[in-house]
Amino acid sequence: MRTDNHIHLRHIMLWNFEKGMFAAATFREINQFFGEGTIGQNTVKNWFRRFKSGDISLEDKEERGRPSDFDDQALLAAVEEDESLTTRILAKQFDVDHSTIVRRLKKLGKIWKLAGWVPHELSDQNKANRVRIFSDLLQRNEETPFLNNWSPGTSHGSSSKIPKERRSALIPVKLPKEFRRPYTLRRPCDTLRRPTVF
């Protein structure tokens, strides 16, 4: 039998602490009765340490760190007003850390896509558009199959042979100084095919 209500386990730990049992024995007893993995050994030790300090409250303590006075609705309104705002701009605007904005937007179901914040899940209209486009592409492929017109040996899709270039005699040319460049575009052994007339 496994319990998901932690307050009951805390009552058991407090009872065992009052009886004088050790944390390790309480850990073994709870896991034997409720099943392995019900509670961790460090959790039991932390609760026993808390009981020894005189705090017998079974409620969770306030979270550590600065209390958050951040309003998710204000963030959502700002994003919906101007979808081009980045998380860094929003962080400056709300005077919070950048990671806080990222976490809150993820929790609100917003993702950054195509330079704007959009809902993470597809709307019914988006789904209908995807189905329509897929159906159109499938029908088009059935009418004129794409792969039948494609040949892997060529870049332009037809299977005809590409004529080879004619061989021509190479004419070495030395350009006048005014046409020379301070850097070379070709290797030193390359030559121009014919001189350029300006």
mmCIF file with all atom_site columns, C-alpha atoms in Angstrom:
data_model
loop_
_atom_site.group_PDB
_atom_site.id
_atom_site.type_symbol
_atom_site.label_atom_id
_atom_site.label_alt_id
_atom_site.label_comp_id
_atom_site.label_asym_id
_atom_site.label_entity_id
_atom_site.label_seq_id
_atom_site.pdbx_PDB_ins_code
_atom_site.Cartn_x
_atom_site.Cartn_y
_atom_site.Cartn_z
_atom_site.occupancy
_atom_site.B_iso_or_equiv
_atom_site.pdbx_formal_charge
_atom_site.auth_seq_id
_atom_site.auth_comp_id
_atom_site.auth_asym_id
_atom_site.auth_atom_id
_atom_site.pdbx_PDB_model_num
ATOM 1   C CA . MET A 1 1   ? 0.000  0.000  0.000   1.00 0.00 ? 1   MET A CA 1
ATOM 2   C CA . ARG A 1 2   ? 1.409  3.380  -1.028  1.00 0.00 ? 2   ARG A CA 1
ATOM 3   C CA . THR A 1 3   ? 0.264  6.678  0.402   1.00 0.00 ? 3   THR A CA 1
ATOM 4   C CA . ASP A 1 4   ? 0.392  9.999  -1.408  1.00 0.00 ? 4   ASP A CA 1
ATOM 5   C CA . ASN A 1 5   ? -0.703 12.079 1.564   1.00 0.00 ? 5   ASN A CA 1
ATOM 6   C CA . HIS A 1 6   ? 2.527  13.294 3.143   1.00 0.00 ? 6   HIS A CA 1
ATOM 7   C CA . ILE A 1 7   ? 0.852  14.664 6.260   1.00 0.00 ? 7   ILE A CA 1
ATOM 8   C CA . HIS A 1 8   ? 0.093  11.096 7.439   1.00 0.00 ? 8   HIS A CA 1
ATOM 9   C CA . LEU A 1 9   ? 3.739  10.126 7.030   1.00 0.00 ? 9   LEU A CA 1
ATOM 10  C CA . ARG A 1 10  ? 4.736  13.194 9.038   1.00 0.00 ? 10  ARG A CA 1
ATOM 11  C CA . HIS A 1 11  ? 2.394  12.095 11.846  1.00 0.00 ? 11  HIS A CA 1
ATOM 12  C CA . ILE A 1 12  ? 4.101  8.683  11.868  1.00 0.00 ? 12  ILE A CA 1
ATOM 13  C CA . MET A 1 13  ? 7.550  10.310 11.956  1.00 0.00 ? 13  MET A CA 1
ATOM 14  C CA . LEU A 1 14  ? 6.515  12.596 14.828  1.00 0.00 ? 14  LEU A CA 1
ATOM 15  C CA . TRP A 1 15  ? 5.029  9.622  16.754  1.00 0.00 ? 15  TRP A CA 1
ATOM 16  C CA . ASN A 1 16  ? 8.241  7.604  16.292  1.00 0.00 ? 16  ASN A CA 1
ATOM 17  C CA . PHE A 1 17  ? 10.343 10.622 17.318  1.00 0.00 ? 17  PHE A CA 1
ATOM 18  C CA . GLU A 1 18  ? 8.255  11.019 20.501  1.00 0.00 ? 18  GLU A CA 1
ATOM 19  C CA . LYS A 1 19  ? 8.731  7.284  21.232  1.00 0.00 ? 19  LYS A CA 1
ATOM 20  C CA . GLY A 1 20  ? 12.514 7.752  20.991  1.00 0.00 ? 20  GLY A CA 1
ATOM 21  C CA . MET A 1 21  ? 13.102 5.872  17.722  1.00 0.00 ? 21  MET A CA 1
ATOM 22  C CA . PHE A 1 22  ? 15.941 6.848  15.420  1.00 0.00 ? 22  PHE A CA 1
ATOM 23  C CA . ALA A 1 23  ? 15.464 8.292  11.915  1.00 0.00 ? 23  ALA A CA 1
ATOM 24  C CA . ALA A 1 24  ? 16.962 5.216  10.197  1.00 0.00 ? 24  ALA A CA 1
ATOM 25  C CA . ALA A 1 25  ? 14.569 2.848  12.009  1.00 0.00 ? 25  ALA A CA 1
ATOM 26  C CA . THR A 1 26  ? 11.600 5.091  11.140  1.00 0.00 ? 26  THR A CA 1
ATOM 27  C CA . PHE A 1 27  ? 12.693 5.149  7.489   1.00 0.00 ? 27  PHE A CA 1
ATOM 28  C CA . ARG A 1 28  ? 12.853 1.327  7.376   1.00 0.00 ? 28  ARG A CA 1
ATOM 29  C CA . GLU A 1 29  ? 9.516  0.935  9.174   1.00 0.00 ? 29  GLU A CA 1
ATOM 30  C CA . ILE A 1 30  ? 7.620  3.303  6.834   1.00 0.00 ? 30  ILE A CA 1
ATOM 31  C CA . ASN A 1 31  ? 9.079  1.760  3.679   1.00 0.00 ? 31  ASN A CA 1
ATOM 32  C CA . GLN A 1 32  ? 8.400  -1.790 4.905   1.00 0.00 ? 32  GLN A CA 1
ATOM 33  C CA . PHE A 1 33  ? 4.785  -0.984 5.707   1.00 0.00 ? 33  PHE A CA 1
ATOM 34  C CA . PHE A 1 34  ? 3.862  1.285  2.757   1.00 0.00 ? 34  PHE A CA 1
ATOM 35  C CA . GLY A 1 35  ? 6.300  -0.137 0.201   1.00 0.00 ? 35  GLY A CA 1
ATOM 36  C CA . GLU A 1 36  ? 9.789  0.683  -1.025  1.00 0.00 ? 36  GLU A CA 1
ATOM 37  C CA . GLY A 1 37  ? 10.287 4.237  -2.235  1.00 0.00 ? 37  GLY A CA 1
ATOM 38  C CA . THR A 1 38  ? 7.475  5.726  -0.162  1.00 0.00 ? 38  THR A CA 1
ATOM 39  C CA . ILE A 1 39  ? 9.810  8.169  1.539   1.00 0.00 ? 39  ILE A CA 1
ATOM 40  C CA . GLY A 1 40  ? 13.500 8.991  1.289   1.00 0.00 ? 40  GLY A CA 1
ATOM 41  C CA . GLN A 1 41  ? 16.007 8.543  4.080   1.00 0.00 ? 41  GLN A CA 1
ATOM 42  C CA . ASN A 1 42  ? 17.141 12.184 3.852   1.00 0.00 ? 42  ASN A CA 1
ATOM 43  C CA . THR A 1 43  ? 13.535 13.342 4.182   1.00 0.00 ? 43  THR A CA 1
ATOM 44  C CA . VAL A 1 44  ? 13.125 11.394 7.426   1.00 0.00 ? 44  VAL A CA 1
ATOM 45  C CA . LYS A 1 45  ? 16.453 12.756 8.745   1.00 0.00 ? 45  LYS A CA 1
ATOM 46  C CA . ASN A 1 46  ? 15.404 16.336 7.924   1.00 0.00 ? 46  ASN A CA 1
ATOM 47  C CA . TRP A 1 47  ? 12.093 15.926 9.753   1.00 0.00 ? 47  TRP A CA 1
ATOM 48  C CA . PHE A 1 48  ? 13.819 14.400 12.809  1.00 0.00 ? 48  PHE A CA 1
ATOM 49  C CA . ARG A 1 49  ? 16.305 17.300 12.812  1.00 0.00 ? 49  ARG A CA 1
ATOM 50  C CA . ARG A 1 50  ? 13.355 19.709 12.735  1.00 0.00 ? 50  ARG A CA 1
ATOM 51  C CA . PHE A 1 51  ? 11.626 17.872 15.617  1.00 0.00 ? 51  PHE A CA 1
ATOM 52  C CA . LYS A 1 52  ? 14.865 17.966 17.683  1.00 0.00 ? 52  LYS A CA 1
ATOM 53  C CA . SER A 1 53  ? 15.041 21.748 17.252  1.00 0.00 ? 53  SER A CA 1
ATOM 54  C CA . GLY A 1 54  ? 11.619 22.016 18.905  1.00 0.00 ? 54  GLY A CA 1
ATOM 55  C CA . ASP A 1 55  ? 9.538  22.656 15.789  1.00 0.00 ? 55  ASP A CA 1
ATOM 56  C CA . ILE A 1 56  ? 6.797  20.009 15.791  1.00 0.00 ? 56  ILE A CA 1
ATOM 57  C CA . SER A 1 57  ? 4.664  21.705 13.137  1.00 0.00 ? 57  SER A CA 1
ATOM 58  C CA . LEU A 1 58  ? 3.847  19.268 10.334  1.00 0.00 ? 58  LEU A CA 1
ATOM 59  C CA . GLU A 1 59  ? 3.219  21.978 7.732   1.00 0.00 ? 59  GLU A CA 1
ATOM 60  C CA . ASP A 1 60  ? 5.756  22.903 5.060   1.00 0.00 ? 60  ASP A CA 1
ATOM 61  C CA . LYS A 1 61  ? 7.911  25.919 5.747   1.00 0.00 ? 61  LYS A CA 1
ATOM 62  C CA . GLU A 1 62  ? 7.792  28.987 3.540   1.00 0.00 ? 62  GLU A CA 1
ATOM 63  C CA . GLU A 1 63  ? 9.984  28.631 0.476   1.00 0.00 ? 63  GLU A CA 1
ATOM 64  C CA . ARG A 1 64  ? 13.464 30.049 0.691   1.00 0.00 ? 64  ARG A CA 1
ATOM 65  C CA . GLY A 1 65  ? 14.513 33.075 -1.304  1.00 0.00 ? 65  GLY A CA 1
ATOM 66  C CA . ARG A 1 66  ? 12.786 36.279 -2.154  1.00 0.00 ? 66  ARG A CA 1
ATOM 67  C CA . PRO A 1 67  ? 8.994  36.013 -2.159  1.00 0.00 ? 67  PRO A CA 1
ATOM 68  C CA . SER A 1 68  ? 7.634  36.364 -5.660  1.00 0.00 ? 68  SER A CA 1
ATOM 69  C CA . ASP A 1 69  ? 5.248  39.238 -6.229  1.00 0.00 ? 69  ASP A CA 1
ATOM 70  C CA . PHE A 1 70  ? 5.277  38.543 -9.952  1.00 0.00 ? 70  PHE A CA 1
ATOM 71  C CA . ASP A 1 71  ? 1.909  38.679 -11.713 1.00 0.00 ? 71  ASP A CA 1
ATOM 72  C CA . ASP A 1 72  ? 1.467  36.077 -14.455 1.00 0.00 ? 72  ASP A CA 1
ATOM 73  C CA . GLN A 1 73  ? -1.581 37.895 -15.838 1.00 0.00 ? 73  GLN A CA 1
ATOM 74  C CA . ALA A 1 74  ? 0.424  41.105 -16.325 1.00 0.00 ? 74  ALA A CA 1
ATOM 75  C CA . LEU A 1 75  ? 3.084  39.129 -18.198 1.00 0.00 ? 75  LEU A CA 1
ATOM 76  C CA . LEU A 1 76  ? 0.450  37.450 -20.362 1.00 0.00 ? 76  LEU A CA 1
ATOM 77  C CA . ALA A 1 77  ? -1.159 40.821 -21.124 1.00 0.00 ? 77  ALA A CA 1
ATOM 78  C CA . ALA A 1 78  ? 2.220  42.321 -22.099 1.00 0.00 ? 78  ALA A CA 1
ATOM 79  C CA . VAL A 1 79  ? 3.001  39.397 -24.405 1.00 0.00 ? 79  VAL A CA 1
ATOM 80  C CA . GLU A 1 80  ? -0.425 39.502 -26.054 1.00 0.00 ? 80  GLU A CA 1
ATOM 81  C CA . GLU A 1 81  ? -0.174 43.275 -26.505 1.00 0.00 ? 81  GLU A CA 1
ATOM 82  C CA . ASP A 1 82  ? 3.208  43.095 -28.264 1.00 0.00 ? 82  ASP A CA 1
ATOM 83  C CA . GLU A 1 83  ? 4.264  39.618 -29.382 1.00 0.00 ? 83  GLU A CA 1
ATOM 84  C CA . SER A 1 84  ? 7.674  40.801 -30.592 1.00 0.00 ? 84  SER A CA 1
ATOM 85  C CA . LEU A 1 85  ? 8.984  41.410 -27.047 1.00 0.00 ? 85  LEU A CA 1
ATOM 86  C CA . THR A 1 86  ? 11.899 39.152 -26.166 1.00 0.00 ? 86  THR A CA 1
ATOM 87  C CA . THR A 1 87  ? 12.421 37.557 -22.773 1.00 0.00 ? 87  THR A CA 1
ATOM 88  C CA . ARG A 1 88  ? 15.284 39.939 -21.993 1.00 0.00 ? 88  ARG A CA 1
ATOM 89  C CA . ILE A 1 89  ? 13.125 42.992 -22.730 1.00 0.00 ? 89  ILE A CA 1
ATOM 90  C CA . LEU A 1 90  ? 10.330 41.532 -20.597 1.00 0.00 ? 90  LEU A CA 1
ATOM 91  C CA . ALA A 1 91  ? 12.816 40.860 -17.772 1.00 0.00 ? 91  ALA A CA 1
ATOM 92  C CA . LYS A 1 92  ? 13.886 44.521 -17.784 1.00 0.00 ? 92  LYS A CA 1
ATOM 93  C CA . GLN A 1 93  ? 10.278 45.671 -18.003 1.00 0.00 ? 93  GLN A CA 1
ATOM 94  C CA . PHE A 1 94  ? 9.170  43.583 -14.992 1.00 0.00 ? 94  PHE A CA 1
ATOM 95  C CA . ASP A 1 95  ? 12.481 43.987 -13.112 1.00 0.00 ? 95  ASP A CA 1
ATOM 96  C CA . VAL A 1 96  ? 13.010 40.246 -12.647 1.00 0.00 ? 96  VAL A CA 1
ATOM 97  C CA . ASP A 1 97  ? 15.605 37.747 -13.759 1.00 0.00 ? 97  ASP A CA 1
ATOM 98  C CA . HIS A 1 98  ? 15.544 36.511 -17.355 1.00 0.00 ? 98  HIS A CA 1
ATOM 99  C CA . SER A 1 99  ? 15.111 32.883 -16.243 1.00 0.00 ? 99  SER A CA 1
ATOM 100 C CA . THR A 1 100 ? 11.970 33.858 -14.293 1.00 0.00 ? 100 THR A CA 1
ATOM 101 C CA . ILE A 1 101 ? 10.362 35.176 -17.482 1.00 0.00 ? 101 ILE A CA 1
ATOM 102 C CA . VAL A 1 102 ? 11.334 32.017 -19.381 1.00 0.00 ? 102 VAL A CA 1
ATOM 103 C CA . ARG A 1 103 ? 9.852  29.762 -16.652 1.00 0.00 ? 103 ARG A CA 1
ATOM 104 C CA . ARG A 1 104 ? 6.630  31.760 -16.391 1.00 0.00 ? 104 ARG A CA 1
ATOM 105 C CA . LEU A 1 105 ? 6.075  31.888 -20.164 1.00 0.00 ? 105 LEU A CA 1
ATOM 106 C CA . LYS A 1 106 ? 6.635  28.142 -20.380 1.00 0.00 ? 106 LYS A CA 1
ATOM 107 C CA . LYS A 1 107 ? 4.141  27.647 -17.542 1.00 0.00 ? 107 LYS A CA 1
ATOM 108 C CA . LEU A 1 108 ? 1.649  29.870 -19.392 1.00 0.00 ? 108 LEU A CA 1
ATOM 109 C CA . GLY A 1 109 ? 2.089  27.731 -22.519 1.00 0.00 ? 109 GLY A CA 1
ATOM 110 C CA . LYS A 1 110 ? 3.836  30.322 -24.702 1.00 0.00 ? 110 LYS A CA 1
ATOM 111 C CA . ILE A 1 111 ? 6.799  29.611 -26.970 1.00 0.00 ? 111 ILE A CA 1
ATOM 112 C CA . TRP A 1 112 ? 8.918  31.913 -29.155 1.00 0.00 ? 112 TRP A CA 1
ATOM 113 C CA . LYS A 1 113 ? 8.314  31.164 -32.816 1.00 0.00 ? 113 LYS A CA 1
ATOM 114 C CA . LEU A 1 114 ? 8.839  33.275 -35.943 1.00 0.00 ? 114 LEU A CA 1
ATOM 115 C CA . ALA A 1 115 ? 9.727  36.423 -33.981 1.00 0.00 ? 115 ALA A CA 1
ATOM 116 C CA . GLY A 1 116 ? 6.676  36.313 -31.740 1.00 0.00 ? 116 GLY A CA 1
ATOM 117 C CA . TRP A 1 117 ? 5.094  34.551 -28.787 1.00 0.00 ? 117 TRP A CA 1
ATOM 118 C CA . VAL A 1 118 ? 2.501  31.999 -29.808 1.00 0.00 ? 118 VAL A CA 1
ATOM 119 C CA . PRO A 1 119 ? 0.538  29.378 -27.883 1.00 0.00 ? 119 PRO A CA 1
ATOM 120 C CA . HIS A 1 120 ? 2.501  26.156 -27.579 1.00 0.00 ? 120 HIS A CA 1
ATOM 121 C CA . GLU A 1 121 ? -0.425 23.977 -28.597 1.00 0.00 ? 121 GLU A CA 1
ATOM 122 C CA . LEU A 1 122 ? -1.985 24.103 -32.050 1.00 0.00 ? 122 LEU A CA 1
ATOM 123 C CA . SER A 1 123 ? -5.423 25.620 -32.415 1.00 0.00 ? 123 SER A CA 1
ATOM 124 C CA . ASP A 1 124 ? -8.184 23.793 -34.276 1.00 0.00 ? 124 ASP A CA 1
ATOM 125 C CA . GLN A 1 125 ? -7.590 26.103 -37.262 1.00 0.00 ? 125 GLN A CA 1
ATOM 126 C CA . ASN A 1 126 ? -3.856 25.213 -37.299 1.00 0.00 ? 126 ASN A CA 1
ATOM 127 C CA . LYS A 1 127 ? -4.672 21.509 -37.208 1.00 0.00 ? 127 LYS A CA 1
ATOM 128 C CA . ALA A 1 128 ? -7.230 21.859 -40.023 1.00 0.00 ? 128 ALA A CA 1
ATOM 129 C CA . ASN A 1 129 ? -4.692 23.771 -42.156 1.00 0.00 ? 129 ASN A CA 1
ATOM 130 C CA . ARG A 1 130 ? -2.083 21.049 -41.652 1.00 0.00 ? 130 ARG A CA 1
ATOM 131 C CA . VAL A 1 131 ? -4.526 18.316 -42.655 1.00 0.00 ? 131 VAL A CA 1
ATOM 132 C CA . ARG A 1 132 ? -5.630 20.301 -45.746 1.00 0.00 ? 132 ARG A CA 1
ATOM 133 C CA . ILE A 1 133 ? -2.049 20.969 -46.873 1.00 0.00 ? 133 ILE A CA 1
ATOM 134 C CA . PHE A 1 134 ? -1.063 17.329 -46.336 1.00 0.00 ? 134 PHE A CA 1
ATOM 135 C CA . SER A 1 135 ? -4.082 16.140 -48.344 1.00 0.00 ? 135 SER A CA 1
ATOM 136 C CA . ASP A 1 136 ? -3.260 18.543 -51.194 1.00 0.00 ? 136 ASP A CA 1
ATOM 137 C CA . LEU A 1 137 ? 0.364  17.408 -51.313 1.00 0.00 ? 137 LEU A CA 1
ATOM 138 C CA . LEU A 1 138 ? -0.625 13.741 -51.185 1.00 0.00 ? 138 LEU A CA 1
ATOM 139 C CA . GLN A 1 139 ? -3.119 14.178 -54.023 1.00 0.00 ? 139 GLN A CA 1
ATOM 140 C CA . ARG A 1 140 ? -0.571 16.123 -56.090 1.00 0.00 ? 140 ARG A CA 1
ATOM 141 C CA . ASN A 1 141 ? 2.000  13.370 -55.581 1.00 0.00 ? 141 ASN A CA 1
ATOM 142 C CA . GLU A 1 142 ? -0.514 10.717 -56.686 1.00 0.00 ? 142 GLU A CA 1
ATOM 143 C CA . GLU A 1 143 ? -1.290 12.657 -59.887 1.00 0.00 ? 143 GLU A CA 1
ATOM 144 C CA . THR A 1 144 ? 2.314  13.508 -60.795 1.00 0.00 ? 144 THR A CA 1
ATOM 145 C CA . PRO A 1 145 ? 4.798  11.565 -58.676 1.00 0.00 ? 145 PRO A CA 1
ATOM 146 C CA . PHE A 1 146 ? 7.783  13.667 -57.749 1.00 0.00 ? 146 PHE A CA 1
ATOM 147 C CA . LEU A 1 147 ? 10.343 10.871 -57.607 1.00 0.00 ? 147 LEU A CA 1
ATOM 148 C CA . ASN A 1 148 ? 9.571  9.579  -61.108 1.00 0.00 ? 148 ASN A CA 1
ATOM 149 C CA . ASN A 1 149 ? 10.938 12.801 -62.636 1.00 0.00 ? 149 ASN A CA 1
ATOM 150 C CA . TRP A 1 150 ? 14.035 12.895 -60.522 1.00 0.00 ? 150 TRP A CA 1
ATOM 151 C CA . SER A 1 151 ? 17.355 11.361 -61.469 1.00 0.00 ? 151 SER A CA 1
ATOM 152 C CA . PRO A 1 152 ? 20.039 11.116 -58.815 1.00 0.00 ? 152 PRO A CA 1
ATOM 153 C CA . GLY A 1 153 ? 22.877 11.749 -61.286 1.00 0.00 ? 153 GLY A CA 1
ATOM 154 C CA . THR A 1 154 ? 21.877 15.262 -62.284 1.00 0.00 ? 154 THR A CA 1
ATOM 155 C CA . SER A 1 155 ? 21.192 18.447 -60.468 1.00 0.00 ? 155 SER A CA 1
ATOM 156 C CA . HIS A 1 156 ? 18.344 19.681 -62.673 1.00 0.00 ? 156 HIS A CA 1
ATOM 157 C CA . GLY A 1 157 ? 16.143 16.592 -62.580 1.00 0.00 ? 157 GLY A CA 1
ATOM 158 C CA . SER A 1 158 ? 16.292 15.293 -66.140 1.00 0.00 ? 158 SER A CA 1
ATOM 159 C CA . SER A 1 159 ? 18.145 12.198 -67.188 1.00 0.00 ? 159 SER A CA 1
ATOM 160 C CA . SER A 1 160 ? 19.647 13.680 -70.370 1.00 0.00 ? 160 SER A CA 1
ATOM 161 C CA . LYS A 1 161 ? 23.402 13.950 -70.562 1.00 0.00 ? 161 LYS A CA 1
ATOM 162 C CA . ILE A 1 162 ? 25.000 17.286 -69.986 1.00 0.00 ? 162 ILE A CA 1
ATOM 163 C CA . PRO A 1 163 ? 27.387 18.190 -72.835 1.00 0.00 ? 163 PRO A CA 1
ATOM 164 C CA . LYS A 1 164 ? 31.006 18.491 -71.791 1.00 0.00 ? 164 LYS A CA 1
ATOM 165 C CA . GLU A 1 165 ? 32.802 21.759 -72.336 1.00 0.00 ? 165 GLU A CA 1
ATOM 166 C CA . ARG A 1 166 ? 35.002 21.987 -75.360 1.00 0.00 ? 166 ARG A CA 1
ATOM 167 C CA . ARG A 1 167 ? 38.651 22.046 -74.671 1.00 0.00 ? 167 ARG A CA 1
ATOM 168 C CA . SER A 1 168 ? 40.293 25.287 -75.587 1.00 0.00 ? 168 SER A CA 1
ATOM 169 C CA . ALA A 1 169 ? 43.859 26.374 -75.685 1.00 0.00 ? 169 ALA A CA 1
ATOM 170 C CA . LEU A 1 170 ? 44.898 28.363 -72.682 1.00 0.00 ? 170 LEU A CA 1
ATOM 171 C CA . ILE A 1 171 ? 46.514 31.693 -73.394 1.00 0.00 ? 171 ILE A CA 1
ATOM 172 C CA . PRO A 1 172 ? 48.839 32.987 -70.687 1.00 0.00 ? 172 PRO A CA 1
ATOM 173 C CA . VAL A 1 173 ? 48.287 36.703 -70.182 1.00 0.00 ? 173 VAL A CA 1
ATOM 174 C CA . LYS A 1 174 ? 50.184 39.199 -68.106 1.00 0.00 ? 174 LYS A CA 1
ATOM 175 C CA . LEU A 1 175 ? 48.016 42.171 -67.169 1.00 0.00 ? 175 LEU A CA 1
ATOM 176 C CA . PRO A 1 176 ? 49.309 45.740 -67.095 1.00 0.00 ? 176 PRO A CA 1
ATOM 177 C CA . LYS A 1 177 ? 50.057 47.167 -63.645 1.00 0.00 ? 177 LYS A CA 1
ATOM 178 C CA . GLU A 1 178 ? 46.903 49.283 -63.493 1.00 0.00 ? 178 GLU A CA 1
ATOM 179 C CA . PHE A 1 179 ? 44.721 46.151 -63.840 1.00 0.00 ? 179 PHE A CA 1
ATOM 180 C CA . ARG A 1 180 ? 46.629 44.009 -61.366 1.00 0.00 ? 180 ARG A CA 1
ATOM 181 C CA . ARG A 1 181 ? 45.113 43.383 -57.992 1.00 0.00 ? 181 ARG A CA 1
ATOM 182 C CA . PRO A 1 182 ? 47.045 43.366 -54.741 1.00 0.00 ? 182 PRO A CA 1
ATOM 183 C CA . TYR A 1 183 ? 45.773 39.856 -54.066 1.00 0.00 ? 183 TYR A CA 1
ATOM 184 C CA . THR A 1 184 ? 45.413 36.866 -56.360 1.00 0.00 ? 184 THR A CA 1
ATOM 185 C CA . LEU A 1 185 ? 42.065 35.270 -57.113 1.00 0.00 ? 185 LEU A CA 1
ATOM 186 C CA . ARG A 1 186 ? 43.618 32.219 -58.742 1.00 0.00 ? 186 ARG A CA 1
ATOM 187 C CA . ARG A 1 187 ? 46.473 29.912 -58.063 1.00 0.00 ? 187 ARG A CA 1
ATOM 188 C CA . PRO A 1 188 ? 49.820 31.015 -59.550 1.00 0.00 ? 188 PRO A CA 1
ATOM 189 C CA . CYS A 1 189 ? 49.733 28.212 -62.131 1.00 0.00 ? 189 CYS A CA 1
ATOM 190 C CA . ASP A 1 190 ? 46.282 29.227 -63.476 1.00 0.00 ? 190 ASP A CA 1
ATOM 191 C CA . THR A 1 191 ? 45.948 31.361 -66.597 1.00 0.00 ? 191 THR A CA 1
ATOM 192 C CA . LEU A 1 192 ? 43.125 33.271 -68.246 1.00 0.00 ? 192 LEU A CA 1
ATOM 193 C CA . ARG A 1 193 ? 41.364 31.681 -71.223 1.00 0.00 ? 193 ARG A CA 1
ATOM 194 C CA . ARG A 1 194 ? 41.393 34.842 -73.333 1.00 0.00 ? 194 ARG A CA 1
ATOM 195 C CA . PRO A 1 195 ? 42.456 38.381 -72.611 1.00 0.00 ? 195 PRO A CA 1
ATOM 196 C CA . THR A 1 196 ? 39.794 40.776 -71.369 1.00 0.00 ? 196 THR A CA 1
ATOM 197 C CA . VAL A 1 197 ? 39.338 43.920 -73.444 1.00 0.00 ? 197 VAL A CA 1
ATOM 198 C CA . PHE A 1 198 ? 38.368 47.055 -71.577 1.00 0.00 ? 198 PHE A CA 1
#
